[in-house]
XYZ file of C-alpha atoms in Angstrom:
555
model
C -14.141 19.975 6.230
C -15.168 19.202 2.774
C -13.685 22.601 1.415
C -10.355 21.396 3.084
C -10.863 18.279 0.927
C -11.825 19.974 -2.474
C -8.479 23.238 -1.794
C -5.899 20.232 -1.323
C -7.467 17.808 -4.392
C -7.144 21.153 -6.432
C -3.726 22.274 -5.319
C -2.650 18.303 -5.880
C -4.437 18.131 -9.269
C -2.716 20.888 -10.636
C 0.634 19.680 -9.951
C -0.140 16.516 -11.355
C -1.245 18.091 -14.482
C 2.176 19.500 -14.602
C 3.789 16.803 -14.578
C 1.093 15.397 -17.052
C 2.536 18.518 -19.563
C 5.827 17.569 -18.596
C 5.646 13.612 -19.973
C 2.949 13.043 -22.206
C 1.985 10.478 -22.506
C 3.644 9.545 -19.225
C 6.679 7.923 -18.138
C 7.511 4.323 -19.751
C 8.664 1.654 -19.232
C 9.418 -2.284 -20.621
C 6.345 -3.422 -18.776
C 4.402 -0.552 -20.368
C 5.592 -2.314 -24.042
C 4.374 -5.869 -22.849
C 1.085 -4.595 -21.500
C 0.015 -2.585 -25.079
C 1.189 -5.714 -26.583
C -1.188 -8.193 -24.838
C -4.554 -5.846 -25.437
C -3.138 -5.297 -29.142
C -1.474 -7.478 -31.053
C -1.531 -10.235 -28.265
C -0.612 -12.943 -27.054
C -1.739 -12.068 -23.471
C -0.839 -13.892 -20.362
C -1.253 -13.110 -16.546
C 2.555 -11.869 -16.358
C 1.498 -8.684 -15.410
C -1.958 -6.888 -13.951
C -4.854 -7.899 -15.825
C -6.807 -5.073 -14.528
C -4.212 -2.734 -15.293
C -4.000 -4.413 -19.046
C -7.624 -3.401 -19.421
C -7.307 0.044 -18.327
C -4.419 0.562 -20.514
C -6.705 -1.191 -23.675
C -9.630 1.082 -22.836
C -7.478 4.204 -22.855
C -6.168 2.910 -26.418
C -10.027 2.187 -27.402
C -11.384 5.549 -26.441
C -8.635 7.933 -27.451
C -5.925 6.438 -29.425
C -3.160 7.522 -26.832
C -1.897 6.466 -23.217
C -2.335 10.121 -21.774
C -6.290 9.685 -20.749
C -4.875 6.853 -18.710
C -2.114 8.229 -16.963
C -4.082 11.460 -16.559
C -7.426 9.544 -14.808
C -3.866 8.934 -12.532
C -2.869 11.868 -11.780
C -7.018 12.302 -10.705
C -6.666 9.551 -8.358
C -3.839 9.702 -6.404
C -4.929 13.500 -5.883
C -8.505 12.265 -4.596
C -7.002 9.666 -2.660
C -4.705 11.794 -1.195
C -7.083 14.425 -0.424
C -9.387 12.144 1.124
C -6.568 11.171 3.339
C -5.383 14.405 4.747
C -9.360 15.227 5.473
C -9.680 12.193 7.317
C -6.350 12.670 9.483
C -7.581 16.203 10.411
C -10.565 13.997 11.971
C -8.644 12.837 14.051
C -7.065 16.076 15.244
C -4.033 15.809 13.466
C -3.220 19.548 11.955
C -4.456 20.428 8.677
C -2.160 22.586 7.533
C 0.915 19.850 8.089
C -1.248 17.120 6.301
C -2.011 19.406 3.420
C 1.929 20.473 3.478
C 2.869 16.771 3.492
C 0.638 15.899 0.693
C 2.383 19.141 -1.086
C 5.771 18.516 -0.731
C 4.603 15.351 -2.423
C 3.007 16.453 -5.385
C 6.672 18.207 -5.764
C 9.455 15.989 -5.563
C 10.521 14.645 -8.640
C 10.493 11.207 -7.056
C 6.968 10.972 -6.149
C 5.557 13.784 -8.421
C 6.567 11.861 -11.562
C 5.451 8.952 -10.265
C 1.523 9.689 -10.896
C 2.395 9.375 -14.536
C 3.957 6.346 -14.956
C 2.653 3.763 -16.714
C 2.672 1.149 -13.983
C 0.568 -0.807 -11.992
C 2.121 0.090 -9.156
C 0.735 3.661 -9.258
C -3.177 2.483 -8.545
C -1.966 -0.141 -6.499
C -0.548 2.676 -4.241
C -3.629 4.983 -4.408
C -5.715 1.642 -3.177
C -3.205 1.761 0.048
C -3.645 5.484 0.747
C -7.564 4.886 0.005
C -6.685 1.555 2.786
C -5.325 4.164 5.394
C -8.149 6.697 4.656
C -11.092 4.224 4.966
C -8.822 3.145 8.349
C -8.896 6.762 9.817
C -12.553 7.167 8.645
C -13.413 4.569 11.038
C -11.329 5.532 13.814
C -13.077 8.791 13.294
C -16.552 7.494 13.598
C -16.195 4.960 16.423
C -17.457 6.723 19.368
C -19.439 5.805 22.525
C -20.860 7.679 25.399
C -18.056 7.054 28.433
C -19.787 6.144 31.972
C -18.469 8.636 34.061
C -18.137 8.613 38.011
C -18.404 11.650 40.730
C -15.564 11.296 42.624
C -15.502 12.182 46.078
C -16.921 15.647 46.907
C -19.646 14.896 44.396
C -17.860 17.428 41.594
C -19.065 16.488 38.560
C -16.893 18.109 36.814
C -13.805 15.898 37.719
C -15.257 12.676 36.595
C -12.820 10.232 35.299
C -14.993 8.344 32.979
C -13.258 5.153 34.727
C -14.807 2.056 35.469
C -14.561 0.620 39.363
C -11.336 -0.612 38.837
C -10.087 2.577 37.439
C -9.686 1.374 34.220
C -11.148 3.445 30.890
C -13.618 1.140 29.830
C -15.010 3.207 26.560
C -13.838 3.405 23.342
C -14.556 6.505 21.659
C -13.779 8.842 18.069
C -13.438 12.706 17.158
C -16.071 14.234 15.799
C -15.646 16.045 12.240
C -16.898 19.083 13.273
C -14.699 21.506 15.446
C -16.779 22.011 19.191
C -18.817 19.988 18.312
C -21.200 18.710 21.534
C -20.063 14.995 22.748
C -23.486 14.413 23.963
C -25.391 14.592 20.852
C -22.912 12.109 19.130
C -22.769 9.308 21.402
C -22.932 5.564 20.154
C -22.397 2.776 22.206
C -19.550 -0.189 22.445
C -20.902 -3.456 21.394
C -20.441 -4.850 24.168
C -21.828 -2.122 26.255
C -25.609 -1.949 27.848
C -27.459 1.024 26.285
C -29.590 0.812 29.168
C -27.263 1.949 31.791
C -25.120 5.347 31.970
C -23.916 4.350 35.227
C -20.469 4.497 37.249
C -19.622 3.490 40.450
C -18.887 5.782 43.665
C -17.198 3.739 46.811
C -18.520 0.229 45.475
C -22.415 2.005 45.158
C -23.707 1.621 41.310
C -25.244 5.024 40.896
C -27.467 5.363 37.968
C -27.352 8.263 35.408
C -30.197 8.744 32.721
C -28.901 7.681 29.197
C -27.496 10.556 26.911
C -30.178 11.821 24.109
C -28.872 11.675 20.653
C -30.506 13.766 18.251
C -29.021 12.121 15.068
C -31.260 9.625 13.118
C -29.930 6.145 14.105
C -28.317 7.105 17.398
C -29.320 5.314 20.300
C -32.024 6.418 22.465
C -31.489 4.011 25.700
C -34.796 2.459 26.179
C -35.875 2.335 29.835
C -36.806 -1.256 29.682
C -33.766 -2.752 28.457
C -34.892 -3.349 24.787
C -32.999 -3.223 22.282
C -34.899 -0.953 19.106
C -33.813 -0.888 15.419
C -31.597 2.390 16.175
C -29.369 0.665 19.349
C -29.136 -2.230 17.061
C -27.735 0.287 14.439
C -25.221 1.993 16.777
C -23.859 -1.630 17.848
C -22.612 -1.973 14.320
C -21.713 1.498 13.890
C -24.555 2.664 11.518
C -25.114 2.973 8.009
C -21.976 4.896 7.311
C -19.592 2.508 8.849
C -21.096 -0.092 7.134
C -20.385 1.908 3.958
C -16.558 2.240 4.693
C -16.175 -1.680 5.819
C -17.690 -2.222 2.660
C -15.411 0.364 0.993
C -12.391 -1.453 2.745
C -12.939 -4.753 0.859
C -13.478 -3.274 -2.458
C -9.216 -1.872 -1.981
C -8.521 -4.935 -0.318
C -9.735 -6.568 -3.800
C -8.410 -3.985 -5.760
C -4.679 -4.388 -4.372
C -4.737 -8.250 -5.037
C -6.104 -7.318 -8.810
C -3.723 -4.452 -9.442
C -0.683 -6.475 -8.186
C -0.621 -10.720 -8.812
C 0.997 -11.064 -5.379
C -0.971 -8.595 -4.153
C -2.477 -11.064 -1.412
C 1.187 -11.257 0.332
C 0.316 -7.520 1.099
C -3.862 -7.926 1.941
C -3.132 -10.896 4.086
C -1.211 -9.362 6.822
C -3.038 -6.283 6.235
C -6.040 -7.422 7.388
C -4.587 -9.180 9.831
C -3.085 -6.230 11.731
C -6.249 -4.347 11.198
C -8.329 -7.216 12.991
C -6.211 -6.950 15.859
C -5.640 -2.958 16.311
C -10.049 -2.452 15.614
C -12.424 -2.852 18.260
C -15.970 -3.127 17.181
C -15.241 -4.292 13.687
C -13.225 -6.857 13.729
C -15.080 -9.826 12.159
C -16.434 -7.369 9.553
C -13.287 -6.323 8.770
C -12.271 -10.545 8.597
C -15.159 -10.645 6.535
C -13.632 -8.572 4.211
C -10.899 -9.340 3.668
C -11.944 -13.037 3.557
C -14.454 -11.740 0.620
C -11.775 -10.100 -1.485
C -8.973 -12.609 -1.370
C -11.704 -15.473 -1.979
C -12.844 -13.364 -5.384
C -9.548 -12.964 -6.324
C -8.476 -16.511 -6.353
C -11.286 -17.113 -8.546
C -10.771 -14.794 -10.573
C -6.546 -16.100 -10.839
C -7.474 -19.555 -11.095
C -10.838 -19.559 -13.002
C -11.591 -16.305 -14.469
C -8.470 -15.209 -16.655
C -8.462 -18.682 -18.143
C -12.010 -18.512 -19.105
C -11.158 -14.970 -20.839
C -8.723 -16.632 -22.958
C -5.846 -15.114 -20.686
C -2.665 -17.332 -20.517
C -0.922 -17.907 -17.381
C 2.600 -15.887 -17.002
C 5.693 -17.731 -17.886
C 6.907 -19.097 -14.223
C 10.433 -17.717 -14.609
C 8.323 -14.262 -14.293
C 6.500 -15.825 -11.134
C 9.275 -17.527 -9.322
C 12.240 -14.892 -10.490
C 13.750 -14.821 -6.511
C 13.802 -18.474 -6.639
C 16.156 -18.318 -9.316
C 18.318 -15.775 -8.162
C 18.803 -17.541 -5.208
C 20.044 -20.281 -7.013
C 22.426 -17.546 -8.826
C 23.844 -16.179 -5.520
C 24.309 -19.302 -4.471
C 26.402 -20.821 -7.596
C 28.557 -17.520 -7.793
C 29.700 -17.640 -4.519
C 30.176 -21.584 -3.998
C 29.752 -23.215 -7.224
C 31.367 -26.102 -5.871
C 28.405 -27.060 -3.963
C 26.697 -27.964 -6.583
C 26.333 -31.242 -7.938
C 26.858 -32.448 -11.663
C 23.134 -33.203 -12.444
C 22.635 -29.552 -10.786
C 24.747 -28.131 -13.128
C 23.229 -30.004 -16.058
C 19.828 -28.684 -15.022
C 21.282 -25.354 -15.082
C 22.583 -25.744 -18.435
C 19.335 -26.371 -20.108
C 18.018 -22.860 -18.444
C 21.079 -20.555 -19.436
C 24.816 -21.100 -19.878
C 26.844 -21.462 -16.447
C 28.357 -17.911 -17.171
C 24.959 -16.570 -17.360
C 23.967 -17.509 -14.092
C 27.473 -16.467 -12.196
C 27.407 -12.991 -13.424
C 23.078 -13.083 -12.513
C 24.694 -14.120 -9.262
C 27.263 -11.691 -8.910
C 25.090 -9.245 -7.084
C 22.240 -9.870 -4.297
C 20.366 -7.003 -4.935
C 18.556 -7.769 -8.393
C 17.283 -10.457 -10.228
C 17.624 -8.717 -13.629
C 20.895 -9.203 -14.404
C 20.020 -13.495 -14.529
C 16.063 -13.184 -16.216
C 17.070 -10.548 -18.652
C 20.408 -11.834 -19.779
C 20.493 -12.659 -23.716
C 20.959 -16.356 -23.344
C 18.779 -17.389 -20.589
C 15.635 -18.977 -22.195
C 12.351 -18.366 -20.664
C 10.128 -21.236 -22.621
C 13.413 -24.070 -21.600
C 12.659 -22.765 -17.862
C 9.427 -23.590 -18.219
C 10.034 -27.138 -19.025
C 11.824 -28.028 -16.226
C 10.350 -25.793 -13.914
C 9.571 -28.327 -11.418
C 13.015 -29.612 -10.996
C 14.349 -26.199 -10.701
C 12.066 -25.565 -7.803
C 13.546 -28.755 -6.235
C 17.135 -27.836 -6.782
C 16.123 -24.715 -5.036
C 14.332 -26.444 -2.351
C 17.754 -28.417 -1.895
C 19.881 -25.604 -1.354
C 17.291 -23.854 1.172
C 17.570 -27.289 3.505
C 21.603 -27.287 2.537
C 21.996 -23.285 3.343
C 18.873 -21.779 4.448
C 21.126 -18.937 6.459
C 22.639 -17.809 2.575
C 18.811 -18.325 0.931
C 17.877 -15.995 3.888
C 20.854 -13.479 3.501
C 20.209 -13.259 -0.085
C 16.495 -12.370 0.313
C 17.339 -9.692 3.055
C 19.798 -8.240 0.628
C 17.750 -8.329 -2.405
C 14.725 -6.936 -0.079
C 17.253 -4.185 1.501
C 15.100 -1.515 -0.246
C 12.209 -2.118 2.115
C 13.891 -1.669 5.288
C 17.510 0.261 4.603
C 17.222 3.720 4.592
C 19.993 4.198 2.200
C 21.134 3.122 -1.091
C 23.889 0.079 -0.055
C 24.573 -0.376 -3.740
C 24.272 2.344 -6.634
C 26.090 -0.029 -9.132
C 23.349 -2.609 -8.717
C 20.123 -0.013 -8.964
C 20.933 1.992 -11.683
C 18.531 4.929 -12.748
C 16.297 2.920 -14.277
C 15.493 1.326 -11.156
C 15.169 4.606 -9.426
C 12.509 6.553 -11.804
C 11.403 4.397 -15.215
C 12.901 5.706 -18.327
C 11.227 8.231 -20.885
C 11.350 5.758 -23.954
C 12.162 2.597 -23.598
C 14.292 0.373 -25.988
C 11.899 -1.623 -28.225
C 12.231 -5.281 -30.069
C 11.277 -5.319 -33.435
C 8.210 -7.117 -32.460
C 6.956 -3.795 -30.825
C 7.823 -2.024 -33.711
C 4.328 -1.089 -34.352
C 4.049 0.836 -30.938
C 6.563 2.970 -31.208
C 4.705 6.059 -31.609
C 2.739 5.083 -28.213
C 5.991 4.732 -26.227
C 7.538 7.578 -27.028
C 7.214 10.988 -24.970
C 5.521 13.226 -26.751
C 5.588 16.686 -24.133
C 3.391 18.711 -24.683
C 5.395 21.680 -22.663
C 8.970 22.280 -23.683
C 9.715 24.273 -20.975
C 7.873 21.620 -17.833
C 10.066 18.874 -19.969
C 13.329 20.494 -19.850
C 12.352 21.122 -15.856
C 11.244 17.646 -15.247
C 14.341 15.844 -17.008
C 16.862 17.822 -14.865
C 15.278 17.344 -11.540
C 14.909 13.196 -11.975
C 18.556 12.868 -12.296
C 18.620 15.369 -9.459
C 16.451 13.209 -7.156
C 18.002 9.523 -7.977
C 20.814 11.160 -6.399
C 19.748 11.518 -3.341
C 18.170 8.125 -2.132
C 16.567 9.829 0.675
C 13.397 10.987 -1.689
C 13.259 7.531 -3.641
C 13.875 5.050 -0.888
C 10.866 4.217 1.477
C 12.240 2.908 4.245
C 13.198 6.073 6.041
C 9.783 7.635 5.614
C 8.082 4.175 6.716
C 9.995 4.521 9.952
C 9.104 8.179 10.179
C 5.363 7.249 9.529
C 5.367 4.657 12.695
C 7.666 7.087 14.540
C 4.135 9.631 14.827
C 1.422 7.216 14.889
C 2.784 5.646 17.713
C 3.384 9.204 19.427
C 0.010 10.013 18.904
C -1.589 6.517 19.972
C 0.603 7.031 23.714
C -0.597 10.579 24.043
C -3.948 9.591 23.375
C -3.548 6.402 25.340
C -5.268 5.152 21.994
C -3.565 1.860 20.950
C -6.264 1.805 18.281
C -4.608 4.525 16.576
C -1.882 1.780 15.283
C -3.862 0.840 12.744
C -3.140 4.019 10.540
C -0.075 2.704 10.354
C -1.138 -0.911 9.253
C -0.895 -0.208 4.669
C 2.860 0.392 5.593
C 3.452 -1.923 8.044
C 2.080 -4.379 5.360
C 3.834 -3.246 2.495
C 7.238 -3.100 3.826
C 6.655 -6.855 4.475
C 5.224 -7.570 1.001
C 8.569 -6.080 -0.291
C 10.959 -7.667 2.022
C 10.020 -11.058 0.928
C 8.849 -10.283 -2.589
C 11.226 -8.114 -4.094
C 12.626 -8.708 -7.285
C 15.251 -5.609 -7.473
C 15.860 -1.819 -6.070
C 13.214 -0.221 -8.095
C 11.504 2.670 -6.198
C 8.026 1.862 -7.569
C 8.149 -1.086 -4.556
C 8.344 1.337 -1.734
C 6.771 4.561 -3.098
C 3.214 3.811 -1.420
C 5.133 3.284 2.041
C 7.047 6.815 1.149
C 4.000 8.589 0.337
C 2.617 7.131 3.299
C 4.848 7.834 5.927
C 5.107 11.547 4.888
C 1.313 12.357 5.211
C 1.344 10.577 8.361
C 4.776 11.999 9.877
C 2.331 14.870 11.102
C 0.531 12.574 13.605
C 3.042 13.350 16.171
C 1.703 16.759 15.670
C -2.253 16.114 16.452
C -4.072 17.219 19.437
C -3.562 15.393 22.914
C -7.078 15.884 23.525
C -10.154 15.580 21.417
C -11.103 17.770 18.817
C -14.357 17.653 19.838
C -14.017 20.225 22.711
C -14.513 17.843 25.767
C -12.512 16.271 27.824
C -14.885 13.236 27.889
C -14.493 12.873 24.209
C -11.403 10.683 22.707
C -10.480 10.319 19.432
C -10.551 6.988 19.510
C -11.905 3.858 20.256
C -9.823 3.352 23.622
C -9.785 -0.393 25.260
């Protein structure tokens, strides 16, 4: 299995470095200016990742240039997609269509380019896909031995591995290897005695001698009932599992440290993972618990103890004014006279009727010439409460505005091209500087270092932000829970739902978070919900080779 991993990390990695030729240093954008500013010249606030402001400093530190950074990119997202397709073929779902997915990926101008662009957003998606992989992992690794009973005729070979009531009462997980032997990889449910191997035949218990496991750590099934250091092991899953769980909170961190509302997407993560896991559910809470705890010190404590400034709140709260744009464009006569005063002082009137005039972006209002970031700032609090008014005055527009501005996470199509330009489709080459940034101009400026891969890659992103199909998400998410849920009722295998879970999550995030109809947003939902369109594909049985081994942990 691990040359599968290593052909499809190579095949990935040398796309990427294609694309790497293609854009050097990468693809820019405004937030790339304002992230070399705070780790140069300064000042530097929380406006944007932290994290990602360091790893764009050290890249500056250690080679002068952008390109090691967006290169170490191109790395990851390879690995993590790698790691991914080995892990679904775990589970029995083909390798070839994984690797194919991951491919067709690596490709497209919409998702190919993406590795090199100097956002955030690009490790925040390889933490997802490392989510989804650490997910299958453990639905891979879950496995117990299944009581089985003879039925009637004594046949052993037509045991149902059912419980008295008929009901599967095992939960159990593929094995890597392909015929691999069920009996010498048995663990047991936590729940379960290792003591017994019993089922029942008309209402009579009839014991079976526990299953030998030769592994180190398996359990044995001591005669007397107690419980040694390796069943104790095998309740928790072992050494490895513990390994991944662990592995699970260090993304679960990462996403809230790569992304400042990063929690809105780890909170119903974990959630939905808690439900869909048997066996590790509280260390899965645990988790998840442990990583959103660090990062609120690290918000609320750390950065101000590094000298970091908090972000300007128009930054933070940018939907909250665009509501109050919408709003004011479409019935400004609902507004009051001190409203409109406290308006005033933000931006001229104008300025927030044409930021109004469209639903699906807030850039048009934040970005505008005349509205003044430091005067928001000053009357923050009372904008918040003029906004808090109008959600108990119209809460059905607040809401309508919010599913319009979030319309990239859940409609499959693009509803309005005049509102998400190309910028918001794929970031531009070279972004327009102020003469503050002058200094920097030789960092944000594409410097290819192939002519030919440049004059390919500039005429296929036009290409692609035509089509919204291969920049939108939505239609891919769909596809992605379209297969997992196949393969969870073939496999009678609700388990299986978790795969699913980084999306699920995401596409949430974006719906209530979204500032505008940039494809950066949804891109770790697309990516997503290609490699896992192939579920639908997977084996109905276990790879294992026995019809008494599932692939996953079944309730």
């Amino acid at each position: 299995m691990w040359r599968f991993g290593v052909a499809v990390y190579a095949v990935l990695q040398g796309i990427g470095l294609l694309w790497w030729l293609a854009f050097y240093p990468g693809m820019l954008s405004l937030d790339t200016v304002s992230s070399i500013r705070h780790v140069t010249t300064g000042p530097w606030d929380s406006r944007h990742s932290v994290l990602y402001d360091l790893l764009i400093g050290a890249s500056l530190k250690l080679t002068g240039d952008l390109g090691a950074l967006t290169l170490a990119q191109t790395a990851g997202l390879a690995a993590a997609l790698a790691w991914l397709c080995v892990a679904l073929a775990r589970l029995g779902v083909p390798r070839w269509a994984t690797a194919g997915a991951a491919l067709l990926l690596a490709l497209l101008p919409s998702s190919g380019s993406f590795a090199v662009t100097m956002w955030k957003d690009i490790p925040y998606t390889i933490c997802l896909i490392l989510v989804t992989a650490t997910v299958a992992e453990l639905l891979a690794r879950r496995r117990t031995r299944r009581p089985y009973t003879d039925p009637p005729g004594g046949d052993p070979s037509a045991s149902t591995g059912t419980g008295p009531d008929g009901d599967a009462d095992t939960l159990q997980a593929a094995d890597t290897a392909e015929g691999a032997d069920p009996t010498k990889d048995a663990g047991t449910r936590e729940d379960a005695d290792p003591t017994k191997d019993a089922g029942s035949v008309s209402g009579r218990e009839h014991a079976g001698p526990a299953v030998p496991d030769h592994r180190a750590g398996a359990p044995t099934g001591s005669p007397t009932g107690a419980e040694g250091p390796e069943d104790r092991g095998s309740r928790v899953g072992g050494r490895g599992e513990r390994v991944l769980v662990a592995a699970l909170g260090a993304e679960l961190l990462a996403l809230t440290l790569f992304r400042n509302n990063g929690f809105v997407t780890v909170v119903p993560l974990v959630a939905l993972l808690v439900i869909l896991l048997p066996g590790v559910r509280l260390r899965v809470l645990a988790a998840g618990v442990a990583a959103l705890v660090v990062w609120a010190a690290v918000f609320l404590a750390g950065y101000r103890a590094a000298g970091i400034e908090r972000g300007p709140s128009a930054h933070t709260f940018g939907t909250v004014l665009h509501d109050i744009a919408v709003v004011y464009a479409e019935r400004p006569g609902s507004f009051r006279a001190e409203d409109l005063a406290l308006m005033e002082r933000v931006a001229p009137l104008e300025v927030w009727r044409r930021g109004g005039s469209t639903c699906f972006t807030i850039n048009r209002l934040l970005f505008a010439k005349r509205f003044d970031w430091d005067a928001e700032s000053r009357v923050h609090g009372r904008v918040l409460g003029l906004w808090a008014d109008l959600l108990r005055r119209e809460p059905g527009r607040i809401a309508g505005v919010q599913a319009c501005r979030g319309s990239i996470a859940w409609w499959p199509v693009d509803r309005d091209p005049a509102a998400a330009g190309a910028s918001y489709k794929y970031p531009k080459a070279a972004p327009r500087l102020e003469p503050r940034d002058a200094a920097h101009t030789h960092l944000v400026s594409t410097r290819p270092l192939s002519a030919d891969l440049h004059r390919i890659g500039t005429a296929a992103l036009p290409w692609s932000a035509e089509h919204s199909v291969l920049w939108r998400g939505a239609l891919w998410a769909y596809l992605g829970y379209l297969s997992v849920i196949v393969l969870a009722v073939r496999r009678r295998a609700p388990a299986l739902l978790a795969l699913a879970a980084a999306v699920a999550a995401q596409q949430l995030s974006v719906l209530v978070l979204i500032p505008a109809q940039d494809a950066r947003y949804m891109m770790p939902c697309l990516i997503l919900g290609v490699v896992l369109s192939p579920a639908a594909f997977a084996l109905k049985s276990s790879p294992c080779g026995s019809s008494t081994c599932d692939d996953v942990a079944r309730r």
